[in-house]
Amino acid sequence: MNTLMLKKEQWLKISFVAITVWFIWFSNSHFDEYTIRILNNIAIFIILAVSYNLINGVTGQFSLEPNGFVAIGAYVAALLLTSPEAKQYQYAIVDPYPFVLTLHANFVVALLLGGAFAATLAACLSFPVFRVRGDYLAIVTLGFGFIIKILAINVPEVTNGSLGINDIPEFSNLYWTGGIAMIAVIVVLNIINSKFGRAMKAVRDDEDAATAMGVNTFKAKTLAFCTSAFFEGVGGGLLAALLTSISPDLFDFFFTFQLLIIIVLGGLGSTTGAIIGTVLVMGGSEWMRFLDEPMNLLGYETTAMPGMRMVVFSLGLILIMLFAREGVMGKRELTDLLKWRRKGGK
Amino acid sequence: MILKIDNVTKNFGGVTAIKETSFSVAPKEIFGLIGPNGAGKTTMFNIITGNYVPTSGEVIFRNEAISGLKPHHIVRKGIARTFQNIRLFSSMSVLDNILIGFDFQARYGFLESIVRFPRFITEERRIKARAMEILDYFGMSALAHEKAVDLSYGQQRKVEIARALATNPDLLLLDEPAAGMNPSETEELGEIIKKARVDFDLTVLLIEHDMKFVNQLCDKVLVLDYGKTIFEGKPADAIQDPEVIAAYLGDFHND
Ligand SMILES: Nc1ncnc2c1ncn2[C@@H]1O[C@H](COP(=O)(O)OP(=O)(O)OP(=O)(O)O)[C@@H](O)[C@H]1O
Ligand SMILES: [Mg+2]
């Protein structure tokens, strides 16, 4: 029975990899540039959503960290990837520190360093925050995001201040974003389906009981938080190399808010849900682009209302919290639905 | 003596929940901790498991002072507990609840679980097989994949004991294990505890209000009242003791 289930899990993984690889290949050869751009965005947000869900949904620690760690990953990658010449001419506010010009690495190293940097900072935050009981994480991570943004503006010797970093080589493409999204999903699922994931869920359900069973809850929370931070750093790097220019306002609280909507809509705690939520929100946000533009409502011409989509999203979040708190998937995964159907068939 | 409580006092602000209490539990004994509501029984458990640090005094487990250690370290030394109000992991299956008890016994690292290293697979198989054995022992292997919170009250109490046993304890602390059970479930529970003591090589310290249950099961009892020891000895003698009767009067009449 157990070995059978393990085989089933492997089959699911193999099919998941095969479908993803086929889909990336198919998209690259059949879709136009606009669609591929959206797919790139979706892939990056899948990385961010499944990892954000690990700390927020699976471990149940309400956290508002993504914008801070995504910013760190994006800046690390941008500084490592942009050529010295391109850096030289764009630092218009002050001259960059000499080391900024010499920094250089290839794409993979840049992404990994961005992730590692974010994870290290997450580990540093974990000590004060997880040592004590209580919901300090949300406040600390909220403040952390602001500090990162303010540093990005106020240390122009490194970050070029509010002008941001431009002319980042466009390394990201669907092979990279989709491939890394696939790896992120598998890594996160492997963590969830191990003693570490069980410990994280136990912390969410009842921290005292988890401790009473010998679980080191500090370690479980720290691992979840650092893993989230790592993939958020990597995702930030991919984003920088997709957009080719980044600036501090890209990483404000709205970024985190969008991810929060995604994982709540998908179902807190469900990785499948995080993926579904990403597709719904990112796809929906493209589709709702018309809301920000001038409209003809029953004969009335309205003016352009930038931010209208945000209002719709916020209303959406409120409605989910009021009427469908479980989101699309609840805490279930695709595998649970398959099991359920088999049971129902008997 | 496997457990020695040495002159323990616990104050919560102005309230003295435990006052200068000492007692010892012998290996393989079933020891009852009884007393009226608010006597300090659960507080004593929380001191033994490291949830509270005693204001003064020491807890000595197998000749080692353990007060001040973190609860998850104390579990690893061989003390497991259940809770007065059932505290199962509500989103998890019965099997996963039991597997949490094996958390610190599964020998694989974080990176090994990410890459599905062979040791991850053999270790997961091993602890799953052991968890199923424990469930089987409680006659609940058919319920392994049910959500723990979907079980009946009596079954949930058993899952809690099974989960505690999964940590491979030498000393098992049961906080009112029969609470909310009907007479036949209570009787079955008594049999399980007696049997488990032998099969799992256990010492049991239990809190219980049901005096009939205590009488049948316990080798020895300690009666607390307002944090003070008022009786220590055989359960049959406890219910004859005038001071115990006085402390308990309300409770006996209520039952
Ligand atoms: N964390 C705490 N903070 C303050 N007071 C507490 C705390 N825990 C217990 N107490 C107090 O200590 C006393 C003993 O409580 P305890 O829970 O140990 O009683 P008990 O013997 O288990 O009672 P019951 O039979 O009702 O479970 C009570 O007066 C209680 O209010
Ligand atoms: Mg109590």
XYZ file of C-alpha atoms and ligand atoms in Angstrom:
633
model
C 0.000 0.000 0.000
C 2.713 2.426 1.011
C 5.025 1.521 -1.832
C 2.079 1.720 -4.193
C 1.348 5.263 -3.047
C 4.956 6.265 -3.434
C 4.832 5.007 -7.005
C 1.689 7.019 -7.611
C 3.397 10.119 -6.256
C 6.298 9.507 -8.638
C 3.977 9.054 -11.591
C 2.271 12.322 -10.794
C 5.635 14.055 -10.615
C 6.788 12.571 -13.907
C 3.571 13.611 -15.633
C 3.875 17.078 -14.105
C 7.413 17.467 -15.449
C 6.454 16.089 -18.874
C 3.430 18.366 -19.207
C 5.388 21.423 -18.066
C 8.251 20.761 -20.464
C 5.836 20.145 -23.325
C 3.885 23.284 -22.468
C 7.001 25.457 -22.398
C 8.116 24.083 -25.756
C 4.634 24.471 -27.233
C 4.231 28.053 -25.967
C 7.611 29.096 -27.305
C 6.812 27.894 -30.792
C 3.119 28.797 -30.984
C 2.346 31.865 -28.892
C 3.040 35.518 -29.659
C 5.369 37.714 -27.666
C 2.580 39.253 -25.593
C 1.276 35.879 -24.441
C 4.767 34.642 -23.669
C 5.382 37.740 -21.573
C 2.274 36.931 -19.528
C 3.368 33.308 -19.197
C 6.786 34.456 -17.975
C 5.067 36.581 -15.349
C 2.844 33.699 -14.331
C 5.830 31.348 -14.017
C 7.710 33.807 -11.792
C 4.634 34.384 -9.666
C 4.134 30.632 -9.294
C 7.635 30.477 -7.786
C 6.761 33.306 -5.420
C 3.297 32.015 -4.535
C 4.236 28.415 -3.721
C 7.123 29.585 -1.559
C 5.125 32.337 0.157
C 2.446 29.733 0.844
C 5.012 27.579 2.644
C 5.455 30.035 5.503
C 2.031 31.637 5.399
C -0.261 28.730 4.559
C 1.559 25.519 5.438
C 3.306 26.752 8.590
C 0.542 29.218 9.442
C 2.896 32.096 10.284
C 1.300 35.253 8.957
C 4.106 36.990 7.153
C 4.381 39.926 4.756
C 7.880 39.349 3.511
C 7.814 38.786 -0.278
C 8.464 42.333 -1.528
C 11.579 42.675 0.639
C 13.167 39.407 -0.430
C 12.127 39.759 -4.068
C 13.768 43.184 -4.065
C 16.959 41.734 -2.619
C 17.079 38.974 -5.236
C 16.324 41.445 -8.003
C 19.029 43.913 -6.954
C 21.651 41.223 -6.392
C 20.961 39.732 -9.831
C 20.782 43.141 -11.502
C 24.151 44.205 -10.069
C 25.759 40.914 -11.030
C 24.340 40.694 -14.540
C 24.555 44.260 -15.831
C 27.796 44.954 -17.649
C 30.298 47.424 -16.120
C 29.901 49.791 -19.068
C 26.121 49.850 -18.717
C 26.486 50.484 -14.989
C 29.116 53.187 -15.518
C 26.907 55.488 -17.560
C 23.624 55.082 -15.679
C 24.750 56.043 -12.141
C 23.636 59.629 -12.533
C 22.973 60.617 -8.895
C 26.355 59.744 -7.402
C 29.275 57.688 -8.550
C 28.914 54.026 -7.664
C 31.268 52.356 -5.236
C 34.095 50.786 -7.248
C 33.087 47.245 -6.202
C 29.658 47.764 -7.766
C 31.288 48.121 -11.171
C 33.428 45.021 -10.826
C 30.626 42.704 -9.641
C 29.856 40.168 -12.298
C 28.488 36.646 -12.531
C 26.637 34.420 -14.928
C 22.861 34.017 -14.782
C 22.665 30.864 -12.662
C 25.181 32.122 -10.114
C 23.392 35.479 -9.967
C 20.045 33.824 -9.269
C 21.502 31.487 -6.641
C 23.363 34.321 -4.907
C 20.185 36.413 -4.837
C 18.366 33.481 -3.257
C 21.167 32.772 -0.805
C 21.372 36.415 0.224
C 17.625 36.543 0.871
C 17.696 33.250 2.798
C 20.584 34.465 4.963
C 18.695 37.623 5.867
C 15.630 35.496 6.613
C 17.710 33.385 8.990
C 18.864 36.556 10.750
C 15.255 37.710 11.151
C 14.194 34.270 12.378
C 16.273 34.428 15.532
C 14.603 37.379 17.186
C 11.155 36.698 15.709
C 10.681 32.950 16.198
C 12.457 32.720 19.574
C 9.441 34.300 21.203
C 5.816 33.342 20.819
C 3.403 35.771 19.254
C 2.510 37.290 15.940
C 5.493 39.540 15.490
C 6.387 38.114 12.118
C 3.828 40.154 10.175
C 4.984 43.446 11.700
C 8.669 42.656 11.423
C 8.417 41.561 7.788
C 6.272 44.561 6.925
C 8.923 46.835 8.404
C 11.645 44.842 6.696
C 10.032 45.451 3.298
C 9.935 49.187 3.949
C 13.545 49.240 5.112
C 14.708 47.423 1.981
C 12.820 49.863 -0.218
C 14.204 52.861 1.675
C 17.726 51.456 1.440
C 17.240 50.970 -2.288
C 16.355 54.653 -2.587
C 18.921 56.011 -0.151
C 22.074 54.108 -0.994
C 22.453 55.302 -4.604
C 26.153 54.354 -4.555
C 24.951 50.762 -4.880
C 21.397 50.866 -6.173
C 21.373 54.056 -8.253
C 18.592 55.310 -5.967
C 15.151 55.952 -7.353
C 16.450 55.730 -10.916
C 16.971 52.027 -10.385
C 19.144 49.770 -12.484
C 18.578 49.606 -16.210
C 19.966 47.684 -19.161
C 19.926 44.409 -17.296
C 20.513 41.725 -19.924
C 17.278 39.930 -20.733
C 18.314 36.438 -19.720
C 14.891 35.306 -18.549
C 12.841 33.365 -21.025
C 10.177 30.741 -20.696
C 12.732 27.950 -20.371
C 14.270 29.616 -17.347
C 11.126 30.916 -15.686
C 9.051 27.806 -16.408
C 11.904 25.431 -15.585
C 12.652 27.114 -12.258
C 8.943 27.305 -11.450
C 8.778 23.554 -11.983
C 11.782 22.993 -9.714
C 10.323 25.298 -7.059
C 7.025 23.415 -7.057
C 8.774 20.044 -6.758
C 11.115 21.244 -3.995
C 8.261 22.755 -2.018
C 6.128 19.628 -2.427
C 9.054 17.436 -1.375
C 9.475 19.530 1.753
C 5.749 19.403 2.523
C 5.691 15.616 2.090
C 8.497 14.996 4.545
C 8.904 15.159 8.293
C 9.756 18.849 7.883
C 6.461 19.598 6.166
C 4.548 17.574 8.737
C 6.257 19.555 11.486
C 5.310 22.815 9.734
C 1.665 21.757 9.541
C 1.770 20.664 13.166
C 3.041 24.131 14.120
C 0.130 25.644 12.219
C -2.467 23.359 13.817
C -1.241 23.474 17.423
C 2.199 24.715 18.307
C 2.100 23.537 21.929
C 1.062 20.045 20.949
C 3.834 19.963 18.338
C 6.389 20.906 20.984
C 4.961 18.256 23.282
C 5.663 15.660 20.568
C 9.317 16.635 20.409
C 9.076 18.930 17.391
C 11.566 21.781 17.395
C 9.059 24.397 16.319
C 11.668 27.140 16.034
C 13.523 25.041 13.475
C 10.355 24.214 11.532
C 9.395 27.882 11.270
C 12.912 28.980 10.382
C 13.235 26.364 7.632
C 9.909 27.390 6.128
C 10.796 31.077 6.269
C 14.291 30.654 4.796
C 13.016 28.412 1.990
C 10.397 31.032 1.127
C 13.029 33.741 1.169
C 15.376 31.711 -1.018
C 12.825 31.236 -3.790
C 11.649 34.814 -3.474
C 15.254 35.908 -4.022
C 15.544 33.645 -7.057
C 12.201 34.890 -8.371
C 13.377 38.481 -7.908
C 16.453 37.721 -10.023
C 14.303 36.211 -12.761
C 12.040 39.233 -12.637
C 14.987 41.640 -12.983
C 16.274 39.717 -15.986
C 12.793 39.688 -17.503
C 11.960 43.372 -17.044
C 15.551 44.521 -17.800
C 15.090 47.471 -15.477
C 14.149 47.655 -11.815
C 13.502 50.482 -9.422
C 12.479 50.741 -5.766
C 8.763 51.379 -6.392
C 8.434 48.008 -8.085
C 8.866 46.373 -4.677
C 6.385 48.214 -2.544
C 3.757 46.603 -0.365
C 1.407 46.101 -3.303
C 3.702 43.354 -4.536
C 3.188 41.391 -1.313
C -0.500 42.204 -1.294
C -0.927 40.701 -4.736
C 0.742 37.470 -3.587
C -1.407 37.415 -0.490
C -4.523 37.579 -2.668
C -3.134 34.769 -4.813
C -2.531 32.334 -1.982
C -5.740 33.179 -0.146
C -7.762 32.777 -3.320
C -6.060 29.482 -4.107
C -6.506 28.182 -0.576
C -3.966 28.854 2.193
C -1.801 25.809 2.695
C -2.371 24.227 -0.710
C 0.450 24.257 -3.262
C -1.969 23.324 -6.030
C -4.108 26.209 -4.817
C -1.166 28.628 -4.993
C -0.644 27.678 -8.645
C -4.341 28.018 -9.475
C -4.486 31.332 -7.603
C -1.521 32.654 -9.592
C -3.131 31.778 -12.919
C -6.460 33.296 -11.850
C -5.032 36.537 -10.470
C -2.350 37.106 -13.105
C -4.652 36.092 -15.930
C -7.521 38.080 -14.431
C -5.323 41.103 -13.984
C -4.399 41.042 -17.695
C -8.014 40.567 -18.624
C -9.087 43.444 -16.351
C -6.648 45.857 -17.940
C -9.611 47.587 -19.562
C -10.746 48.712 -16.095
C -7.810 51.115 -15.808
C -8.568 52.657 -19.183
C -11.262 55.046 -20.325
C -14.516 53.189 -20.738
C -17.842 53.610 -22.387
C -20.426 52.673 -19.751
C -23.949 52.662 -21.195
C -23.174 55.691 -23.259
C -21.136 57.534 -20.560
C -17.483 58.099 -21.297
C -15.441 57.576 -18.126
C -11.907 58.856 -17.820
C -8.931 56.553 -17.275
C -8.793 55.312 -13.704
C -5.400 53.828 -13.026
C -5.655 51.655 -9.926
C -9.192 50.537 -10.652
C -7.929 46.969 -10.919
C -6.490 47.307 -7.441
C -9.888 48.243 -6.106
C -11.351 45.176 -7.751
C -8.604 42.983 -6.264
C -9.083 44.384 -2.788
C -12.821 43.855 -3.028
C -12.093 40.344 -4.247
C -9.917 39.642 -1.200
C -12.574 40.977 1.146
C -15.226 38.820 -0.509
C -13.042 35.710 -0.279
C -12.358 36.357 3.407
C -16.073 36.828 4.069
C -17.645 34.107 1.993
C -15.045 31.582 0.862
C -12.328 31.567 3.439
C -11.033 28.228 2.228
C -10.297 29.575 -1.253
C -10.482 27.349 -4.299
C -8.634 24.364 -2.861
C -8.862 24.739 0.907
C -5.830 22.860 2.259
C -6.281 20.104 -0.314
C -3.865 19.188 -3.078
C -4.547 17.725 -6.500
C -3.546 14.322 -5.108
C -6.245 14.552 -2.414
C -8.873 15.179 -5.052
C -7.706 12.123 -6.999
C -7.866 10.007 -3.844
C -11.305 11.319 -3.041
C -12.614 10.457 -6.495
C -11.296 6.932 -6.231
C -12.928 6.510 -2.844
C -16.198 7.902 -4.169
C -16.109 5.466 -7.056
C -16.057 2.441 -4.774
C 12.976 6.097 41.104
C 12.378 7.181 37.536
C 10.836 10.552 38.413
C 11.448 12.644 41.479
C 9.607 15.861 42.225
C 11.728 17.672 44.775
C 10.040 20.393 46.810
C 8.460 22.101 43.803
C 6.604 25.399 44.136
C 4.930 27.265 41.305
C 3.483 30.745 41.652
C 1.463 32.571 39.027
C 1.631 36.144 40.213
C -0.181 35.948 43.533
C -1.604 32.460 42.985
C 0.355 29.526 44.341
C -0.650 26.658 42.060
C 1.830 24.167 43.568
C 3.235 24.484 47.058
C 6.374 22.651 48.224
C 5.342 19.362 46.682
C 7.572 16.306 46.659
C 6.907 12.807 45.419
C 8.612 9.990 43.576
C 7.408 7.609 40.926
C 8.934 4.128 40.711
C 9.683 2.494 37.371
C 6.725 0.661 35.782
C 4.345 2.123 38.336
C 0.938 3.550 37.466
C 0.815 6.628 39.639
C -2.357 8.673 40.069
C -2.345 12.424 40.601
C -5.760 13.397 41.922
C -7.471 16.317 43.573
C -10.365 18.693 43.106
C -10.596 21.223 40.273
C -7.859 23.822 40.385
C -5.704 21.748 42.727
C -2.647 22.174 40.517
C -2.528 18.799 38.759
C -2.186 20.072 35.204
C 0.296 22.651 36.420
C 2.395 19.799 37.811
C 2.318 18.125 34.370
C 3.348 21.352 32.694
C 6.279 21.636 35.080
C 7.401 18.077 34.361
C 7.161 18.578 30.594
C 9.034 21.872 30.675
C 6.120 24.111 29.706
C 6.520 25.907 33.023
C 9.702 26.490 34.963
C 9.119 25.880 38.681
C 9.434 28.925 40.948
C 11.581 26.746 43.188
C 12.434 23.077 43.492
C 13.627 20.511 40.969
C 12.259 17.845 38.662
C 14.611 14.891 38.435
C 14.118 12.336 35.696
C 16.360 9.279 35.781
C 18.832 11.065 38.080
C 19.027 14.147 35.894
C 17.617 17.578 36.747
C 15.388 18.542 33.834
C 13.619 21.709 34.984
C 14.627 24.540 32.680
C 15.002 22.327 29.615
C 12.818 23.108 26.591
C 9.738 20.868 26.206
C 10.948 19.334 22.956
C 14.194 18.329 24.640
C 12.358 16.752 27.555
C 10.295 14.639 25.128
C 13.519 13.333 23.654
C 14.650 12.301 27.126
C 11.638 10.015 27.322
C 8.655 11.892 28.772
C 5.491 12.124 26.662
C 2.098 13.545 27.484
C -1.520 13.878 26.459
C -3.654 16.957 27.071
C -6.696 17.499 29.237
C -8.519 18.972 26.242
C -7.775 16.878 23.192
C -5.195 18.613 21.047
C -4.793 16.657 17.847
C -3.489 18.270 14.663
C -6.798 19.101 13.122
C -5.872 19.359 9.447
C -3.878 16.124 9.480
C -4.745 12.460 9.061
C -4.582 10.047 11.965
C -1.400 8.550 10.520
C 0.252 11.964 10.134
C -0.673 12.778 13.726
C 1.170 9.668 14.864
C 4.086 10.433 12.526
C 4.625 13.759 14.320
C 5.635 11.658 17.306
C 8.383 10.165 15.125
C 9.607 13.582 13.972
C 12.838 13.556 15.962
C 13.423 9.842 15.355
C 13.474 10.021 11.542
C 17.122 10.227 10.553
C 17.288 12.356 7.430
C 18.148 15.976 6.793
C 16.384 18.837 5.074
C 18.375 18.600 1.838
C 17.939 14.834 1.788
C 14.182 15.286 1.813
C 14.357 17.837 -1.023
C 16.303 15.543 -3.360
C 14.525 12.400 -2.127
C 17.801 10.805 -1.087
C 17.538 7.004 -0.586
C 17.846 7.439 3.164
C 14.755 9.646 3.093
C 12.776 6.847 1.482
C 13.962 4.086 3.822
C 13.466 6.241 6.897
C 9.956 7.305 5.841
C 9.077 3.656 5.233
C 10.460 2.703 8.629
C 8.576 5.309 10.643
C 5.375 4.773 8.665
C 5.540 1.047 9.377
C 6.106 1.738 13.073
C 3.271 4.254 13.168
C 0.969 1.685 11.582
C 2.059 -0.867 14.211
C 1.048 1.522 16.968
C -2.290 2.229 15.291
C -2.784 -1.504 14.902
C -2.097 -1.940 18.620
C -4.996 0.416 19.306
C -7.163 -1.351 16.727
C -7.299 1.781 14.594
C -5.236 0.964 11.507
C -8.363 1.131 9.350
C -8.723 4.788 10.373
C -5.142 5.741 9.424
C -6.129 7.949 6.501
C -9.154 9.567 8.127
C -8.831 13.105 9.390
C -8.148 12.909 13.117
C -10.882 15.389 13.966
C -13.498 13.282 12.151
C -13.133 10.458 14.697
C -15.349 9.932 17.714
C -14.330 11.508 21.005
C -13.152 8.214 22.499
C -11.130 7.410 19.396
C -9.515 10.840 19.450
C -8.401 10.239 23.035
C -6.817 6.987 21.913
C -5.066 8.703 18.988
C -3.590 11.167 21.482
C -2.200 8.327 23.571
C -0.924 6.579 20.447
C 0.766 9.799 19.331
C 2.452 10.149 22.712
C 3.633 6.530 22.533
C 5.140 7.232 19.109
C 7.781 9.378 20.830
C 8.986 6.169 22.490
C 8.646 7.394 26.069
C 9.659 5.768 29.338
C 7.261 7.958 31.282
C 3.783 8.667 29.961
C 1.736 11.526 31.433
C -2.018 11.243 30.855
C -4.138 14.274 31.754
C -7.676 13.006 32.431
C -7.609 10.305 29.741
C -11.117 9.064 30.598
C -12.781 12.474 30.610
C -15.869 12.486 28.435
C -15.827 8.736 27.877
C -18.767 6.451 28.556
C -18.344 3.597 31.113
C -17.512 0.928 28.553
C -14.965 3.166 26.815
C -13.459 3.997 30.208
C -13.109 0.312 31.030
C -11.476 -0.397 27.667
C -9.094 2.517 28.230
C -8.068 1.076 31.602
C -7.256 -2.240 29.950
C -5.226 -0.520 27.232
C -3.186 1.450 29.779
C -2.450 -1.690 31.796
C -1.476 -3.604 28.684
C 0.584 -0.774 27.212
C 2.537 -0.474 30.444
C 3.843 -3.991 29.847
C 4.123 -3.925 26.056
C 5.773 -0.502 25.840
C 7.743 -0.801 29.073
C 6.118 2.284 30.561
C 5.814 4.190 33.758
C 2.482 6.017 33.844
C 1.575 9.180 35.730
C -2.081 10.014 35.286
C -4.550 12.660 36.384
C -8.119 11.460 36.755
C -11.330 12.448 38.470
C -13.080 9.090 38.075
C -12.202 7.436 41.422
C -13.355 4.006 40.340
C -10.978 4.178 37.394
C -8.135 5.356 39.637
C -8.849 2.635 42.168
C -8.715 -0.117 39.581
C -5.653 1.147 37.786
C -3.261 2.966 40.066
C -0.611 1.411 42.278
C -0.255 4.635 44.179
C -1.895 8.048 44.343
C -1.009 11.548 45.426
C -3.856 13.864 46.371
C -3.375 17.594 45.842
C -5.593 20.307 47.224
C -4.860 23.970 46.572
C -1.344 23.002 45.497
C -0.585 21.118 48.701
C -0.136 17.378 49.179
C -2.829 16.072 51.488
C -2.392 12.361 50.927
C 0.077 9.918 49.438
C -0.455 6.153 49.382
C -2.749 3.392 48.159
C -5.843 4.541 46.270
C -8.096 2.376 48.458
C -6.838 4.233 51.544
C -7.202 7.626 49.896
C -10.975 7.413 49.719
C -11.092 6.569 53.446
C -8.893 9.490 54.413
C -10.871 12.204 56.232
C -8.835 15.084 54.794
C -9.280 13.760 51.258
C -12.982 13.299 51.820
C -13.248 16.838 53.108
C -11.387 18.257 50.089
C -13.381 16.186 47.676
C -16.798 16.397 49.290
C -18.305 18.485 46.533
C -16.896 16.305 43.831
C -18.062 13.016 45.326
C -21.568 14.310 45.705
C -21.625 15.573 42.172
C -20.593 12.234 40.643
N -0.759 29.903 33.175
C -1.415 30.200 34.304
N -1.493 31.473 34.729
C -2.132 31.795 35.875
N -2.723 30.903 36.671
C -2.695 29.610 36.306
C -2.037 29.185 35.090
N -2.162 27.839 35.001
C -2.846 27.450 36.078
N -3.171 28.495 36.877
C -3.910 28.439 38.140
O -3.320 27.438 38.930
C -4.303 26.711 39.628
C -4.177 25.230 39.314
O -4.609 24.993 37.975
P -4.501 23.566 37.282
O -4.924 23.724 35.873
O -3.175 23.004 37.516
O -5.594 22.736 38.060
P -6.051 21.230 37.865
O -5.769 20.524 39.132
O -5.485 20.663 36.632
O -7.615 21.420 37.738
P -8.677 20.654 36.806
O -9.065 19.416 37.536
O -9.808 21.622 36.715
O -8.027 20.391 35.510
C -5.638 27.295 39.233
O -6.009 28.213 40.223
C -5.351 28.012 37.957
O -6.186 29.107 37.769
Mg -6.200 20.026 34.842
